Short mmCIF file of C-alpha atoms in Angstrom, two decimals:
data_model
loop_
_atom_site.label_atom_id
_atom_site.label_comp_id
_atom_site.label_asym_id
_atom_site.label_seq_id
_atom_site.Cartn_x
_atom_site.Cartn_y
_atom_site.Cartn_z
CA UNK N 8 -38.10 46.06 -31.74
CA UNK N 9 -35.43 47.42 -29.48
CA UNK N 10 -37.26 46.16 -26.44
CA UNK N 11 -37.54 42.68 -27.95
CA UNK N 12 -33.82 42.64 -28.65
CA UNK N 13 -33.05 43.67 -25.09
CA UNK N 14 -35.31 40.89 -23.72
CA UNK N 15 -33.62 38.38 -26.03
CA UNK N 16 -30.13 39.49 -24.96
CA UNK N 17 -31.08 39.34 -21.25
CA UNK N 18 -32.58 35.85 -21.62
CA UNK N 19 -29.50 34.66 -23.49
CA UNK N 20 -27.21 35.99 -20.74
CA UNK N 21 -29.23 34.20 -18.04
CA UNK N 22 -29.09 30.95 -19.96
CA UNK N 23 -25.35 31.25 -20.47
CA UNK N 24 -24.80 32.01 -16.75
CA UNK N 25 -27.00 29.09 -15.75
CA UNK N 26 -25.16 26.75 -18.05
CA UNK N 27 -21.79 27.87 -16.70
CA UNK N 28 -23.01 27.39 -13.13
CA UNK N 29 -24.24 23.88 -13.76
CA UNK N 30 -21.05 22.96 -15.57
CA UNK N 31 -18.79 24.32 -12.84
CA UNK N 32 -20.94 22.68 -10.15
CA UNK N 33 -20.74 19.36 -11.91
CA UNK N 34 -16.96 19.60 -12.15
CA UNK N 35 -16.68 20.48 -8.44
CA UNK N 36 -19.07 17.69 -7.48
CA UNK N 37 -17.14 15.14 -9.53
CA UNK N 38 -13.94 16.26 -7.89
CA UNK N 39 -15.48 16.01 -4.48
CA UNK N 40 -16.67 12.49 -5.23
CA UNK N 41 -13.20 11.55 -6.30
CA UNK N 42 -11.60 12.99 -3.14
CA UNK N 43 -14.31 12.20 -0.56
CA UNK N 44 -16.54 9.27 -1.51
CA UNK N 45 -19.98 9.36 0.09
CA UNK N 46 -20.27 7.09 3.15
CA UNK N 47 -23.44 5.40 1.96
CA UNK N 48 -21.72 4.33 -1.27
CA UNK N 49 -18.49 3.21 0.45
CA UNK N 50 -17.68 -0.39 1.25
CA UNK N 51 -18.28 -1.17 5.01
CA UNK N 52 -15.14 -1.54 7.08
CA UNK N 53 -14.69 -5.06 8.54
CA UNK N 54 -14.56 -5.37 12.35
CA UNK N 55 -11.14 -6.33 13.64
CA UNK N 56 -10.89 -8.82 16.52
CA UNK N 57 -8.22 -8.04 19.11
CA UNK N 58 -5.19 -10.23 18.76
CA UNK N 59 -5.17 -13.05 21.35
CA UNK N 60 -1.41 -13.04 21.04
CA UNK N 61 -1.18 -9.73 22.91
CA UNK N 62 -2.84 -11.08 26.06
CA UNK N 63 -1.05 -14.40 25.76
CA UNK N 64 2.29 -12.65 25.44
CA UNK N 65 1.49 -10.57 28.54
CA UNK N 66 0.76 -13.72 30.55
CA UNK N 67 3.94 -15.39 29.29
CA UNK N 68 6.05 -12.32 30.09
CA UNK N 69 4.69 -12.09 33.67
CA UNK N 70 5.09 -15.82 34.29
CA UNK N 71 8.68 -15.70 33.05
CA UNK N 72 9.34 -12.71 35.30
CA UNK N 73 7.84 -14.07 38.55
CA UNK N 74 8.24 -17.87 38.39
CA UNK N 75 11.91 -17.89 39.43
CA UNK N 76 10.92 -16.30 42.78
CA UNK N 77 8.14 -18.82 43.55
CA UNK N 78 9.10 -21.79 45.73
CA UNK N 79 7.60 -25.13 46.66
CA UNK N 80 7.35 -25.78 50.41
CA UNK N 81 7.07 -29.20 52.06
CA UNK N 82 6.62 -29.69 55.79
CA UNK N 83 7.16 -32.90 57.74
CA UNK N 84 5.39 -33.63 61.01
CA UNK N 85 5.69 -36.69 63.22
CA UNK N 86 2.19 -37.82 64.24
CA UNK N 87 1.19 -40.63 66.61
CA UNK N 88 -1.45 -43.14 65.57
CA UNK N 89 -3.93 -41.52 67.93
CA UNK N 90 -3.57 -38.27 65.97
CA UNK N 91 -4.41 -39.86 62.64
CA UNK N 92 -8.11 -40.26 63.10
CA UNK N 93 -10.14 -41.29 60.10
CA UNK N 94 -9.24 -38.53 57.69
CA UNK N 95 -9.10 -38.91 53.92
CA UNK N 96 -7.09 -41.89 52.79
CA UNK N 97 -3.68 -40.98 51.50
CA UNK N 98 -3.35 -37.84 53.63
CA UNK N 99 0.23 -38.94 54.18
CA UNK N 100 2.20 -39.93 51.07
CA UNK N 101 3.96 -42.55 53.22
CA UNK N 102 0.73 -44.36 54.11
CA UNK N 103 0.95 -48.08 53.44
CA UNK N 104 -2.32 -49.56 52.15
CA UNK N 105 -2.53 -52.43 54.66
CA UNK N 106 -1.14 -50.40 57.52
CA UNK N 107 -3.82 -47.79 56.82
CA UNK N 108 -6.47 -50.32 57.79
CA UNK N 109 -4.72 -52.72 60.16
CA UNK N 110 -2.09 -50.49 61.86
CA UNK N 111 0.61 -53.15 62.09
CA UNK N 112 3.24 -52.23 64.62
CA UNK N 113 5.03 -53.31 67.74
CA UNK N 114 2.63 -54.48 70.47
CA UNK N 115 2.16 -51.82 73.12
CA UNK N 116 4.26 -49.25 71.24
CA UNK N 117 2.62 -46.06 69.96
CA UNK N 118 2.73 -45.95 66.18
CA UNK N 119 4.18 -42.79 64.64
CA UNK N 120 4.47 -41.69 61.03
CA UNK N 121 5.52 -38.68 59.01
CA UNK N 122 2.69 -36.45 57.80
CA UNK N 123 3.66 -34.23 54.92
CA UNK N 124 1.93 -31.12 53.64
CA UNK N 125 2.51 -29.00 50.60
CA UNK N 126 2.44 -25.27 49.97
CA UNK N 127 4.04 -22.41 48.10
CA UNK N 128 5.94 -19.26 48.91
CA UNK N 129 7.44 -16.18 47.30
CA UNK N 130 11.03 -14.93 47.68
CA UNK N 131 11.02 -11.25 48.64
CA UNK N 132 14.69 -10.79 49.52
CA UNK N 133 17.70 -12.14 47.54
CA UNK N 134 19.18 -13.34 50.85
CA UNK N 135 16.51 -16.04 51.05
CA UNK N 136 13.58 -14.49 52.95
CA UNK N 137 10.33 -16.13 51.83
CA UNK N 138 6.75 -15.08 52.57
CA UNK N 139 4.11 -17.82 52.85
CA UNK N 140 0.99 -18.71 54.83
CA UNK N 141 1.03 -19.40 58.55
CA UNK N 142 -0.98 -22.57 58.01
CA UNK N 143 1.62 -23.89 55.55
CA UNK N 144 4.59 -23.91 57.93
CA UNK N 145 3.28 -23.71 61.48
CA UNK N 146 2.11 -26.40 63.88
CA UNK N 147 -1.25 -27.88 62.83
CA UNK N 148 -1.79 -30.18 65.80
CA UNK N 149 -1.14 -29.34 69.49
CA UNK N 150 0.77 -32.60 69.97
CA UNK N 151 2.51 -32.59 66.59
CA UNK N 152 4.83 -29.63 65.92
CA UNK N 153 6.38 -29.27 62.47
CA UNK N 154 9.66 -31.18 62.45
CA UNK N 155 11.13 -29.86 59.24
CA UNK N 156 10.44 -27.31 56.51
CA UNK N 157 11.91 -28.12 53.11
CA UNK N 158 12.04 -25.62 50.23
CA UNK N 159 12.53 -26.37 46.53
CA UNK N 160 13.62 -23.54 44.22
CA UNK N 161 12.38 -23.03 40.67
CA UNK N 162 14.70 -24.70 38.18
CA UNK N 163 16.64 -26.41 40.98
CA UNK N 164 14.21 -29.18 41.86
CA UNK N 165 16.91 -31.64 42.79
CA UNK N 166 18.18 -29.61 45.75
CA UNK N 167 16.39 -29.49 49.11
CA UNK N 168 16.88 -26.43 51.29
CA UNK N 169 16.03 -26.57 54.97
CA UNK N 170 14.21 -23.48 56.15
CA UNK N 171 13.85 -21.83 59.53
CA UNK N 172 10.92 -19.75 60.72
CA UNK N 173 11.75 -16.05 61.06
CA UNK N 174 8.34 -15.07 62.39
CA UNK N 175 4.66 -15.86 62.04
CA UNK N 176 1.35 -14.07 62.51
CA UNK N 177 -1.70 -16.26 62.99
CA UNK N 178 -4.21 -13.41 62.77
CA UNK N 179 -3.31 -12.69 59.14
CA UNK N 180 -2.23 -16.27 58.32
CA UNK N 181 1.21 -15.11 57.21
CA UNK N 182 4.72 -16.32 58.03
CA UNK N 183 8.29 -15.60 56.94
CA UNK N 184 10.86 -18.36 56.55
CA UNK N 185 14.51 -18.19 55.47
CA UNK N 186 16.83 -20.48 53.55
CA UNK N 187 20.59 -20.21 53.03
CA UNK N 188 21.19 -20.95 49.35
CA UNK N 189 24.75 -19.63 49.25
CA UNK N 190 23.90 -17.20 46.48
CA UNK N 191 21.61 -14.31 45.69
CA UNK N 192 18.14 -15.47 44.77
CA UNK N 193 15.62 -13.89 42.38
CA UNK N 194 13.11 -11.82 44.35
CA UNK N 195 9.63 -10.62 43.42
CA UNK N 196 8.35 -7.08 43.82
CA UNK N 197 5.30 -6.05 45.84
CA UNK N 198 2.56 -4.04 44.17
CA UNK N 199 -0.15 -1.77 45.57
CA UNK N 200 -3.28 -3.82 46.26
CA UNK N 201 -5.31 -0.70 47.05
CA UNK N 202 -5.06 0.37 43.40
CA UNK N 203 -6.29 -2.97 42.06
CA UNK N 204 -9.69 -2.82 40.37
CA UNK N 205 -12.39 -5.44 40.01
CA UNK N 206 -11.96 -6.93 36.54
CA UNK N 207 -8.14 -6.59 36.45
CA UNK N 208 -6.31 -9.59 35.04
CA UNK N 209 -4.17 -11.56 37.52
CA UNK N 210 -2.07 -14.72 37.56
CA UNK N 211 -1.84 -17.23 40.42
CA UNK N 212 1.48 -19.06 40.62
CA UNK N 213 2.25 -21.96 42.92
CA UNK N 214 2.39 -25.71 43.40
CA UNK N 215 -1.18 -27.07 43.46
CA UNK N 216 -1.15 -30.77 44.43
CA UNK N 217 2.64 -30.54 44.39
CA UNK N 218 2.78 -29.58 40.69
CA UNK N 219 5.53 -26.97 40.79
CA UNK N 220 5.45 -23.70 38.83
CA UNK N 221 1.80 -23.95 37.85
CA UNK N 222 0.37 -20.72 36.41
CA UNK N 223 -3.36 -19.97 36.18
CA UNK N 224 -5.09 -16.82 34.96
CA UNK N 225 -8.23 -14.99 36.04
CA UNK N 226 -9.51 -11.63 37.16
CA UNK N 227 -10.11 -9.82 40.43
CA UNK N 228 -13.71 -10.77 41.21
CA UNK N 229 -14.15 -8.64 44.35
CA UNK N 230 -12.21 -6.67 46.95
CA UNK N 231 -12.49 -6.52 50.74
CA UNK N 232 -14.14 -9.93 51.15
CA UNK N 233 -14.78 -10.86 54.80
CA UNK N 234 -14.89 -14.65 54.99
CA UNK N 235 -13.57 -15.24 58.51
CA UNK N 236 -16.07 -14.64 61.35
CA UNK N 237 -15.23 -13.21 64.75
CA UNK N 238 -12.21 -11.29 65.98
CA UNK N 239 -9.75 -12.84 63.50
CA UNK N 240 -11.88 -11.60 60.63
CA UNK N 241 -11.10 -8.01 61.63
CA UNK N 242 -7.59 -8.49 60.26
CA UNK N 243 -8.52 -10.47 57.13
CA UNK N 244 -10.10 -8.70 54.18
CA UNK N 245 -9.40 -10.69 51.05
CA UNK N 246 -9.09 -10.14 47.33
CA UNK N 247 -11.37 -12.58 45.53
CA UNK N 248 -10.28 -14.11 42.22
CA UNK N 249 -11.46 -16.74 39.77
CA UNK N 250 -7.89 -17.73 38.89
CA UNK N 251 -7.68 -21.43 39.74
CA UNK N 252 -6.38 -21.94 43.28
CA UNK N 253 -6.09 -25.45 44.70
CA UNK N 254 -4.49 -27.20 47.70
CA UNK N 255 -0.78 -26.48 47.45
CA UNK N 256 -1.26 -22.95 46.09
CA UNK N 257 -1.39 -21.56 49.64
CA UNK N 258 1.38 -19.03 50.19
CA UNK N 259 2.00 -18.45 46.50
CA UNK N 260 1.67 -15.05 44.83
CA UNK N 261 -1.24 -13.44 43.01
CA UNK N 262 0.38 -11.06 40.51
CA UNK N 263 -0.85 -8.32 38.19
CA UNK N 264 0.16 -7.90 34.56
CA UNK N 265 3.03 -5.66 35.64
CA UNK N 266 4.55 -8.70 37.35
CA UNK N 267 4.02 -7.30 40.85
CA UNK N 268 2.68 -9.30 43.79
CA UNK N 269 -0.71 -7.88 44.79
CA UNK N 270 -1.82 -10.79 46.99
CA UNK N 271 -0.85 -14.01 48.77
CA UNK N 272 -3.11 -16.91 47.79
CA UNK N 273 -4.63 -18.32 50.95
CA UNK N 274 -8.03 -20.00 50.71
CA UNK N 275 -10.77 -21.30 48.43
CA UNK N 276 -14.53 -21.57 48.77
CA UNK N 277 -15.45 -25.03 47.57
CA UNK N 278 -17.79 -27.93 48.12
CA UNK N 279 -15.43 -30.40 46.48
CA UNK N 280 -12.09 -29.61 48.11
CA UNK N 281 -10.67 -28.12 44.92
CA UNK N 282 -11.12 -25.05 42.75
CA UNK N 283 -14.67 -23.87 42.12
CA UNK N 284 -13.65 -20.49 40.73
CA UNK N 285 -13.74 -18.70 44.11
CA UNK N 286 -10.29 -18.11 45.54
CA UNK N 287 -9.04 -15.63 48.14
CA UNK N 288 -5.74 -13.81 48.55
CA UNK N 289 -4.39 -11.63 51.34
CA UNK N 290 -3.87 -8.12 49.86
CA UNK N 291 -0.26 -7.08 49.39
CA UNK N 292 -0.75 -3.94 51.50
CA UNK N 293 -1.53 -6.16 54.49
CA UNK N 294 1.19 -8.66 53.62
CA UNK N 295 3.83 -5.93 53.27
CA UNK N 296 3.17 -4.52 56.75
CA UNK N 297 3.21 -7.99 58.34
CA UNK N 298 6.37 -9.01 56.46
CA UNK N 299 8.23 -5.89 57.61
CA UNK N 300 7.29 -6.54 61.24
CA UNK N 301 8.21 -10.23 61.10
CA UNK N 302 11.69 -9.71 59.63
CA UNK N 303 12.41 -7.04 62.25
CA UNK N 304 11.10 -8.64 65.43
CA UNK N 305 9.65 -12.03 64.54
CA UNK N 306 6.13 -10.98 65.51
CA UNK N 307 3.48 -8.37 64.85
CA UNK N 308 2.69 -6.11 67.78
CA UNK N 309 -0.78 -4.57 67.63
CA UNK N 310 -2.37 -1.95 69.81
CA UNK N 311 -5.60 -2.36 71.81
CA UNK N 312 -7.47 -0.39 74.46
CA UNK N 313 -9.67 -3.11 76.00
CA UNK N 314 -13.17 -2.63 74.61
CA UNK N 315 -15.49 -5.02 72.78
CA UNK N 316 -18.18 -4.07 70.28
CA UNK N 317 -20.47 -5.46 67.60
CA UNK N 318 -18.98 -6.23 64.19
CA UNK N 319 -21.77 -4.23 62.55
CA UNK N 320 -23.74 -1.27 63.87
CA UNK N 321 -27.24 -0.64 62.49
CA UNK N 322 -29.05 2.72 62.46
CA UNK N 323 -31.61 1.63 65.07
CA UNK N 324 -28.82 0.85 67.53
CA UNK N 325 -27.17 4.23 66.97
CA UNK N 326 -30.48 6.07 67.30
CA UNK N 327 -31.04 4.37 70.64
CA UNK N 328 -27.93 6.17 71.88
CA UNK N 329 -28.63 9.46 70.10
CA UNK N 330 -25.80 8.98 67.61
CA UNK N 331 -25.67 9.12 63.83
CA UNK N 332 -22.38 7.22 63.53
CA UNK N 333 -19.83 5.46 65.69
CA UNK N 334 -19.28 2.15 67.46
CA UNK N 335 -21.18 1.20 70.62
CA UNK N 336 -19.02 -0.21 73.43
CA UNK N 337 -20.43 -3.56 74.56
CA UNK N 338 -17.92 -4.21 77.31
CA UNK N 339 -14.88 -2.62 78.94
CA UNK N 340 -12.24 -5.03 80.19
CA UNK N 341 -11.49 -4.48 83.90
CA UNK N 342 -8.04 -2.99 84.44
CA UNK N 343 -7.69 -2.09 80.75
CA UNK N 344 -6.54 1.28 79.38
CA UNK N 345 -10.15 2.01 78.38
CA UNK N 346 -11.38 1.52 81.94
CA UNK N 347 -8.56 3.64 83.37
CA UNK N 348 -9.49 6.40 80.89
CA UNK N 349 -13.11 6.32 82.06
CA UNK N 350 -14.82 4.63 79.11
CA UNK N 351 -17.95 2.65 80.01
CA UNK N 352 -20.29 0.12 78.50
CA UNK N 353 -22.83 1.97 76.34
CA UNK N 354 -20.45 4.74 75.27
CA UNK N 355 -20.42 5.42 71.52
CA UNK N 356 -16.90 5.93 70.14
CA UNK N 357 -17.10 8.59 67.42
CA UNK N 358 -13.47 9.26 66.50
CA UNK N 359 -9.89 8.42 67.46
CA UNK N 360 -7.18 11.05 67.01
CA UNK N 361 -9.56 12.98 64.80
CA UNK N 362 -10.25 10.04 62.46
CA UNK N 363 -13.94 9.18 62.20
CA UNK N 364 -15.01 5.76 63.46
CA UNK N 365 -17.99 4.41 61.52
CA UNK N 366 -17.45 0.66 61.87
CA UNK N 367 -15.71 -1.80 64.12
CA UNK N 368 -13.10 -2.29 61.41
CA UNK N 369 -12.31 1.44 61.57
CA UNK N 370 -11.78 1.19 65.31
CA UNK N 371 -9.58 -1.91 65.05
CA UNK N 372 -7.49 -0.50 62.20
CA UNK N 373 -6.76 2.81 63.93
CA UNK N 374 -5.98 1.34 67.34
CA UNK N 375 -4.06 -1.74 66.15
CA UNK N 376 -1.77 0.43 64.04
CA UNK N 377 -1.06 2.80 66.93
CA UNK N 378 2.25 2.37 68.73
CA UNK N 379 2.01 0.46 71.99
CA UNK N 380 2.57 2.92 74.83
CA UNK N 381 1.36 5.92 72.87
CA UNK N 382 -1.80 7.84 73.77
CA UNK N 383 -4.77 8.38 71.50
CA UNK N 384 -7.59 10.91 71.84
CA UNK N 385 -10.98 9.24 71.91
CA UNK N 386 -14.13 11.24 71.16
CA UNK N 387 -17.26 9.50 72.43
CA UNK N 388 -20.94 10.04 73.18
CA UNK N 389 -22.43 9.29 76.61
CA UNK N 390 -26.09 9.92 77.39
CA UNK N 391 -26.30 12.38 74.51
CA UNK N 392 -23.24 14.39 75.55
CA UNK N 393 -20.05 14.40 73.48
CA UNK N 394 -16.92 13.86 75.56
CA UNK N 395 -13.19 13.30 75.02
CA UNK N 396 -10.63 11.24 76.87
CA UNK N 397 -7.02 10.18 76.39
CA UNK N 398 -6.33 6.43 76.29
CA UNK N 399 -2.93 4.74 76.43
CA UNK N 400 -2.55 2.01 73.82
CA UNK N 401 -1.63 -1.39 75.22
CA UNK N 402 -0.32 -4.61 73.63
CA UNK N 403 -3.24 -6.48 72.11
CA UNK N 404 -1.84 -9.89 73.11
CA UNK N 405 -1.86 -8.87 76.77
CA UNK N 406 -5.41 -7.49 76.53
CA UNK N 407 -6.64 -10.73 74.93
CA UNK N 408 -4.91 -12.78 77.64
CA UNK N 409 -6.75 -10.77 80.31
CA UNK N 410 -10.08 -11.32 78.55
CA UNK N 411 -9.50 -15.05 78.33
CA UNK N 412 -8.67 -15.18 82.02
CA UNK N 413 -12.37 -14.66 82.89
CA UNK N 414 -13.38 -18.26 83.52
CA UNK N 415 -16.52 -19.90 84.83
CA UNK N 416 -18.49 -23.17 84.74
CA UNK N 417 -21.02 -24.02 82.05
CA UNK N 418 -24.58 -22.79 82.46
CA UNK N 419 -26.88 -25.11 84.42
CA UNK N 420 -30.45 -25.34 83.21
CA UNK N 421 -33.38 -23.95 85.17
CA UNK N 422 -37.11 -24.34 84.92
CA UNK N 423 -38.32 -22.32 81.91
CA UNK N 424 -40.98 -19.65 82.24
CA UNK N 425 -42.56 -18.65 78.96
CA UNK N 426 -43.06 -14.96 78.36
CA UNK N 427 -43.81 -14.80 74.59
CA UNK N 428 -44.65 -11.31 73.29
CA UNK N 429 -43.49 -9.08 70.41
CA UNK N 430 -39.80 -9.73 71.01
CA UNK N 431 -40.28 -13.34 69.98
CA UNK N 432 -38.43 -15.07 72.83
CA UNK N 433 -39.21 -17.20 75.84
CA UNK N 434 -37.15 -16.55 78.97
CA UNK N 435 -36.59 -17.91 82.46
CA UNK N 436 -35.21 -16.55 85.71
CA UNK N 437 -31.55 -17.23 86.44
CA UNK N 438 -30.62 -19.86 88.98
CA UNK N 439 -28.40 -18.66 91.86
CA UNK N 440 -25.41 -20.36 90.21
CA UNK N 441 -26.08 -18.69 86.87
CA UNK N 442 -26.60 -15.29 88.48
CA UNK N 443 -23.34 -15.63 90.41
CA UNK N 444 -21.42 -16.68 87.32
CA UNK N 445 -22.69 -13.80 85.17
CA UNK N 446 -22.18 -11.24 87.94
CA UNK N 447 -18.58 -12.39 88.42
CA UNK N 448 -17.78 -12.72 84.70
CA UNK N 449 -19.19 -9.29 83.76
CA UNK N 450 -18.17 -7.56 87.01
CA UNK N 451 -21.75 -6.43 87.62
CA UNK N 452 -22.64 -4.69 90.91
CA UNK N 453 -25.65 -7.02 91.36
CA UNK N 454 -27.29 -10.01 89.72
CA UNK N 455 -29.30 -9.12 86.62
CA UNK N 456 -30.85 -10.76 83.61
CA UNK N 457 -33.16 -13.47 82.33
CA UNK N 458 -32.05 -16.39 80.18
CA UNK N 459 -33.44 -17.01 76.69
CA UNK N 460 -34.88 -20.53 76.44
CA UNK N 461 -36.52 -20.31 73.00
CA UNK N 462 -36.37 -18.03 69.97
CA UNK N 463 -39.34 -17.79 67.62
CA UNK N 464 -38.32 -18.32 63.96
CA UNK N 465 -38.49 -15.16 61.82
CA UNK N 466 -39.29 -13.04 64.88
CA UNK N 467 -37.68 -9.85 66.18
CA UNK N 468 -35.13 -11.70 68.31
CA UNK N 469 -34.27 -14.09 65.49
CA UNK N 470 -33.55 -11.14 63.20
CA UNK N 471 -31.06 -9.89 65.80
CA UNK N 472 -29.44 -13.35 65.98
CA UNK N 473 -30.37 -13.77 69.64
CA UNK N 474 -29.65 -17.37 70.65
CA UNK N 475 -30.85 -19.84 73.23
CA UNK N 476 -28.71 -19.38 76.33
CA UNK N 477 -28.27 -15.62 75.86
CA UNK N 478 -29.06 -13.50 78.91
CA UNK N 479 -31.10 -10.31 78.45
CA UNK N 480 -29.75 -7.69 80.87
CA UNK N 481 -31.78 -4.65 79.84
CA UNK N 482 -34.40 -3.39 77.37
CA UNK N 483 -34.21 0.23 76.22
CA UNK N 484 -31.80 1.01 79.08
CA UNK N 485 -34.23 -0.45 81.68
CA UNK N 486 -32.63 -3.22 83.81
CA UNK N 487 -34.17 -6.68 83.64
CA UNK N 488 -33.76 -8.68 86.86
CA UNK N 489 -36.61 -11.16 86.47
CA UNK N 490 -39.19 -12.56 84.07
CA UNK N 491 -41.69 -10.12 85.61
CA UNK N 492 -39.44 -7.20 84.64
CA UNK N 493 -39.08 -8.61 81.14
CA UNK N 494 -42.84 -9.04 80.64
CA UNK N 495 -43.62 -5.61 82.09
CA UNK N 496 -41.13 -3.75 79.86
CA UNK N 497 -42.04 -5.80 76.80
CA UNK N 498 -45.72 -4.88 77.22
CA UNK N 499 -44.87 -1.20 76.70
CA UNK N 500 -43.24 -1.77 73.31
CA UNK N 501 -45.07 -0.75 70.15
CA UNK N 502 -44.68 -1.50 66.44
CA UNK N 503 -42.33 0.98 64.70
CA UNK N 504 -40.39 1.64 67.91
CA UNK N 505 -36.60 1.23 68.10
CA UNK N 506 -35.79 -1.45 70.67
CA UNK N 507 -32.35 -1.71 72.28
CA UNK N 508 -31.33 -4.92 74.07
CA UNK N 509 -28.26 -5.47 76.22
CA UNK N 510 -27.45 -9.16 75.95
CA UNK N 511 -24.79 -11.33 77.58
CA UNK N 512 -23.51 -14.35 75.66
CA UNK N 513 -21.24 -17.12 76.84
CA UNK N 514 -18.13 -17.55 74.73
CA UNK N 515 -16.05 -20.44 75.97
CA UNK N 516 -16.04 -20.22 79.74
CA UNK N 517 -16.75 -16.50 80.05
CA UNK N 518 -19.57 -14.08 79.20
CA UNK N 519 -19.35 -11.05 76.94
CA UNK N 520 -21.96 -8.36 76.44
CA UNK N 521 -23.38 -6.83 73.26
CA UNK N 522 -25.94 -4.20 72.37
CA UNK N 523 -28.51 -5.29 69.78
CA UNK N 524 -31.16 -3.04 68.28
CA UNK N 525 -33.71 -2.86 65.51
CA UNK N 526 -37.09 -1.38 64.74
CA UNK N 527 -39.99 -3.46 66.06
CA UNK N 528 -42.24 -4.64 63.26
#
């Protein structure tokens, strides 16, 4: 009986404890539910759309900040009837409809009229210094210099201010003009274009089609765009934007949402003559350096050493010279600092003053920014051996003038001799006149080369952009003096082999040389 009582008491105690536990747990659970509702039972939170007012207010704030410093620029040029040509009707606002077709005028007297062009600019100094494009304010026709530059200020459209040119730089398409307004003018601030990112919002402000103070919005679509071929392209690397840019926007600012100028609107890519969503602006870092030079001396002085090279260097070309980086020298200008320092055609420039040279742009940037008269240390590779020399930096304008002084007559045609083969070109021997011209232009010790008469489409030569009229001087460092030499050397080439060609090409009235290389397919 005692044992039954004990079992009963024990069972009762367990039941009481269990009941207390459940009760306490239920109270705690209910409290937890009240304080922290379960996620699955909660109402879903609605998605909030960002307020369009924020972005709109940012645009409005920037426009209000920068617009007072943006100007409208008109130029007037006196053009004779012979200069008019058959351009688009209405190119001059003063065109008379009947005169456009019948050219009424005094018999025997040359007809002249005023051609007007429109552009924009940005005030960078309260004293009236304005940055714009070279092509907006400078002479557009060799026989028709700009007669007058007229500036209209924001909010003061009724007043015309005559401007004078402080300085201009054709290579970067930038110019500085100045007006005397008799008061301090609102000036914009330059930003840092190197910190701009693709996708950043920007505003373009200017006078498209003469519509003053027009503001358009877009983003930075790309950086470092190269749209200008040849030597001039070495100094023009653009910001690309889809902000609407049209004729008349040239010279106006491209600004970020901090209200700082990060570019100068310059060009558009279009098939219609107006905005297609692809506009280009000169980065502010470039514009700042040019502006500072122009206000100090009226021009931009750049350094040069007197070498030419390919815009792009491919791995096959570098391997042909035993290099893994660098720029191959195509030609050394006679009498230039490079020649005096001992540099030769075929040298591979590796570094300048300790700064690695991987592209032609690297070489141009380092040398052009070096002070004229200073000396730079050039590390280069010659026949597999690394060497160093000191080169004095000269004025680029003088170097270019010396290069353009190499003149000669146009190439006469000779009887073609077909060679065919894996290089995909047909060649012919040079005539005595051609041989003499090339020898003189390139300062060769003897006549060399064969002229390309035909290039096979999609062949090896076509891939290297070899053109009819080019002269092949050597193949894999072996001189080519005749078609027989060309055929003999070509017959030794095999698929998968790197092939290096030294080619001379006529540019204007002179020849320049270039190394071209690729792997033979």
